[in-house]
Short mmCIF file of C-alpha atoms in Angstrom, two decimals:
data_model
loop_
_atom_site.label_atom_id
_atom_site.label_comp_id
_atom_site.label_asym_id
_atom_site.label_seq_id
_atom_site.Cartn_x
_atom_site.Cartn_y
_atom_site.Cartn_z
CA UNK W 1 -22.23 -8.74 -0.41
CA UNK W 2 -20.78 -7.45 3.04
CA UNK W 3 -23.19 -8.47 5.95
CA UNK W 4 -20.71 -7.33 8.66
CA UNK W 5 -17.54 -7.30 10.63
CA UNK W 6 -16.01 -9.38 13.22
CA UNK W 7 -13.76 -8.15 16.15
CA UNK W 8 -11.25 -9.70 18.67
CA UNK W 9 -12.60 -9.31 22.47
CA UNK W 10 -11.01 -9.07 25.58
CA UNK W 11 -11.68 -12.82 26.10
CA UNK W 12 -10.04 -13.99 22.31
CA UNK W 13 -13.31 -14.49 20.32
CA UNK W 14 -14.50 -13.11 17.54
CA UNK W 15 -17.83 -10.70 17.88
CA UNK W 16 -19.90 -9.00 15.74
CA UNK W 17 -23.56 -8.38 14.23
CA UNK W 18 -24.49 -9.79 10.27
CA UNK W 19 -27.63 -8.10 8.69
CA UNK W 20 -29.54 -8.77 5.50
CA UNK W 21 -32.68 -7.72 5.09
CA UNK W 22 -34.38 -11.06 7.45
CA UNK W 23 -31.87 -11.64 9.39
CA UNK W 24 -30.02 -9.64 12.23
CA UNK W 25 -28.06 -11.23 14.72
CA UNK W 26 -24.53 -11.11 16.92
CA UNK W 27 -22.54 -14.07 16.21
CA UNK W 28 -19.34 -14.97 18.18
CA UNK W 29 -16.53 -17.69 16.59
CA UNK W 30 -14.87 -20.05 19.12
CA UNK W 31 -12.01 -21.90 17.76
CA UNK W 32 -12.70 -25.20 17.67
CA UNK W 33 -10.42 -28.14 18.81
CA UNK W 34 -9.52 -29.87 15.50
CA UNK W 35 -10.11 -33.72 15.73
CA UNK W 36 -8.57 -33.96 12.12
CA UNK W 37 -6.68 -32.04 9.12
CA UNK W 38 -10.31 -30.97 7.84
CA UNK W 39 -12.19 -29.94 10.76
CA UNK W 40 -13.68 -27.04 11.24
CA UNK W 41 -11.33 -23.52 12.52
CA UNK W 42 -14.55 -22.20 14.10
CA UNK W 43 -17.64 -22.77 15.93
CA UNK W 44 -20.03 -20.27 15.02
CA UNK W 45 -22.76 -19.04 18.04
CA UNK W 46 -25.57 -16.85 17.56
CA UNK W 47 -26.68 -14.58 20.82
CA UNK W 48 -30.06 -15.26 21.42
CA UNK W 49 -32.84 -12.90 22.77
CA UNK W 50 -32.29 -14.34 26.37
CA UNK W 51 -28.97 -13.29 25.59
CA UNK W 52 -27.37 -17.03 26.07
CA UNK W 53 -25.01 -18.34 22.96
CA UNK W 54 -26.34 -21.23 20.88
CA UNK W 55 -24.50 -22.70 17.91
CA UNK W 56 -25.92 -21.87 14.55
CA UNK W 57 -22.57 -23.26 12.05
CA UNK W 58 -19.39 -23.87 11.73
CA UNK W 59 -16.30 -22.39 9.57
CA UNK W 60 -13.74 -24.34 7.78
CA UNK W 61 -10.06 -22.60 6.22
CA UNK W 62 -9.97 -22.96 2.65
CA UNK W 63 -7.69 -21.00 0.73
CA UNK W 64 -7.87 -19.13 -2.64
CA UNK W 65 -7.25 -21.23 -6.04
CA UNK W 66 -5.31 -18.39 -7.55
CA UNK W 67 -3.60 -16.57 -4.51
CA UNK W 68 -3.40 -19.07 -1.76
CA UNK W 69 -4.59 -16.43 0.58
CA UNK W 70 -6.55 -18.30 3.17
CA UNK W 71 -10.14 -17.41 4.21
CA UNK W 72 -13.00 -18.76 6.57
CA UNK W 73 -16.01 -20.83 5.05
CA UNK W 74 -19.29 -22.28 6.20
CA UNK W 75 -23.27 -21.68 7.03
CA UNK W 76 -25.39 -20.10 9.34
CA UNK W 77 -28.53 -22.29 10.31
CA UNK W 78 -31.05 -22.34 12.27
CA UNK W 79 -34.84 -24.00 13.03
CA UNK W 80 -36.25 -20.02 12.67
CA UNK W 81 -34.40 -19.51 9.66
CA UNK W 82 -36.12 -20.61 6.08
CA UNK W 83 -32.36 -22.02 4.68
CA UNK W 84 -28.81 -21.66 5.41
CA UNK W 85 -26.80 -18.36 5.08
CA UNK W 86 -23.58 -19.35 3.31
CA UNK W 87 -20.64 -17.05 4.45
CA UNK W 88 -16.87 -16.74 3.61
CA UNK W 89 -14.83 -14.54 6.01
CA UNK W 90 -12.14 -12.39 5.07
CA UNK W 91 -9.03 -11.45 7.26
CA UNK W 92 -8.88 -7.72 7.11
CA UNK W 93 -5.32 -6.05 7.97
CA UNK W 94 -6.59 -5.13 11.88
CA UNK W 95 -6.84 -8.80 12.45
CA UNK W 96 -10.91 -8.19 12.17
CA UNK W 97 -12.75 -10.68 9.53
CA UNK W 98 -15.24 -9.25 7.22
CA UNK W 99 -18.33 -11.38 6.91
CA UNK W 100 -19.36 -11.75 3.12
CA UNK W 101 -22.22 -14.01 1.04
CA UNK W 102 -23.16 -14.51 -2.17
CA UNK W 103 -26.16 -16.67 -3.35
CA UNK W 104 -25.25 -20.55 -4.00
CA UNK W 105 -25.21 -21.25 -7.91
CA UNK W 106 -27.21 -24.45 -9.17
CA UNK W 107 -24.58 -26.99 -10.19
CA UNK W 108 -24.79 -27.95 -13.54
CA UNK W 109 -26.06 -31.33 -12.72
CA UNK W 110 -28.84 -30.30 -11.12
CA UNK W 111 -30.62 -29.06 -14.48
CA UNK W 112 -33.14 -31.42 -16.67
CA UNK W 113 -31.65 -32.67 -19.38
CA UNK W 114 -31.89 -31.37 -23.25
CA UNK W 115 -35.26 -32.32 -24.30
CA UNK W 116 -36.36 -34.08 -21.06
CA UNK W 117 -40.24 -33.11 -20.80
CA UNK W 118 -41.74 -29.75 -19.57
CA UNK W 119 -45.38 -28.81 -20.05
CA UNK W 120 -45.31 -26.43 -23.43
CA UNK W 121 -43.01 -26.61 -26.65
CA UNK W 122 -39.66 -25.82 -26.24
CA UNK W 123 -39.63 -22.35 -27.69
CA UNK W 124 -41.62 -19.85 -25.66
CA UNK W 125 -40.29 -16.72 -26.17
CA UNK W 126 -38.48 -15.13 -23.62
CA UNK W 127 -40.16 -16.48 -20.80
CA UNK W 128 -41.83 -13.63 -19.56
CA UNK W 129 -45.35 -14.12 -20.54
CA UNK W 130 -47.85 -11.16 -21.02
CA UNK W 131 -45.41 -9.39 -18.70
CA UNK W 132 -45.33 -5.41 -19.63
CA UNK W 133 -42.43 -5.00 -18.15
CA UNK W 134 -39.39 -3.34 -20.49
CA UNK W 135 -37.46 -6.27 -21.85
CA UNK W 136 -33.87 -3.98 -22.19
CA UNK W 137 -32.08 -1.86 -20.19
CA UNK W 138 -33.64 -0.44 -17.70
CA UNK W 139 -31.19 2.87 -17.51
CA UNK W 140 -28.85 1.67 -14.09
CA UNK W 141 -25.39 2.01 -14.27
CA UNK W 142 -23.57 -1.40 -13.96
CA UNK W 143 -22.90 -2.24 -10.43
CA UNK W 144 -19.42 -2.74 -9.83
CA UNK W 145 -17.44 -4.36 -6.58
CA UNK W 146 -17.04 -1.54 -3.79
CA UNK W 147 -13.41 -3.18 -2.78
CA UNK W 148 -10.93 -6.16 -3.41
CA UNK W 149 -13.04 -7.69 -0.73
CA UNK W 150 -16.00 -8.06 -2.80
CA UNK W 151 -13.90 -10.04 -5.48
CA UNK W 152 -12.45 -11.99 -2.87
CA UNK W 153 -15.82 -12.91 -1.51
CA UNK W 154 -16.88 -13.89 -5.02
CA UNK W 155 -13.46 -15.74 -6.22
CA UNK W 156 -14.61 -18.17 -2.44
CA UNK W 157 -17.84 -18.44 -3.55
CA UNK W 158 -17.01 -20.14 -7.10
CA UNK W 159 -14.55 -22.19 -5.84
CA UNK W 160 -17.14 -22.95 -3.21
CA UNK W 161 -19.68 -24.37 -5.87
CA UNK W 162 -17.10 -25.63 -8.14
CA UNK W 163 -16.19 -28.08 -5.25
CA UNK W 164 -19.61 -29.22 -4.92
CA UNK W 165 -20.46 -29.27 -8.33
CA UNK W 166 -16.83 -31.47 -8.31
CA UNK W 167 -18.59 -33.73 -5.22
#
């Protein structure tokens, strides 16, 4: 999912606004001096109401598995924010980045094992109770990526989890 765009200033940072539906704000990347090979590329600061610049993340370069094409990766955070917002930032072909997230997948390991103890028998149906909800299709069309960006945002975001499923 696209949550905005990132342009070069007059000064040489990256500036732009990310929206979802809770959070709205202008963020700004400063390269950051690497100390080592796998330090961050960028610090990322969030404007604030008082309109000073705070940091809220940082991106590291990672490149693509299949293509090598490199892109930006990291997390938003913040004390007035409930949990991170994981982002992956695309270079577009006018030297902008498009900011893109996708929600974190549970590794595999995370998951009770076979068997291990829940409250009930294992087999209860479909798991949606009394629900009267319809149980099929509910007559949308399939929702299908809107541009190579999207699949690029979610090719980063599986190698994302496959490295810390890998960790």
């Amino acid at each position: 999912m696209n949550l905005g765009n990132l342009k070069l200033n007059a000064n040489g940072f990256f500036v732009g606004k990310i929206a979802t539906v809770s959070v709205a704000m202008t963020i700004c990347l400063r390269p950051w001096e690497a100390r080592k090979e796998n330090s961050p590329r960028f610090e990322i600061l969030g404007l604030t109401p008082a309109r000073t610049w705070v940091r809220v993340g940082f991106l590291f370069e990672q490149s693509m598995k299949d293509t090598g094409e490199a892109f930006l990766q990291g997390s938003i955070d913040d004390p007035s924010m409930s949990k991170p917002l994981y982002i992956a930032c695309f270079r577009e072909d006018d030297g902008s980045y498009n900011v893109a997230w996708s929600r974190p997948r549970r590794a595999r390991n995370d998951l009770a094992p076979i068997g291990d103890a829940a409250d009930g028998p294992a087999d209860e149906g479909d798991g949606l109770g009394e629900s009267t909800a319809p149980a099929g299709d509910l007559g949308l069309p399939p929702v299908e990526p809107s541009s190579r960006r999207g699949r690029r945002a979610e090719q980063a975001q599986e190698q994302q989890q496959e490295e810390a499923a890998s960790a």
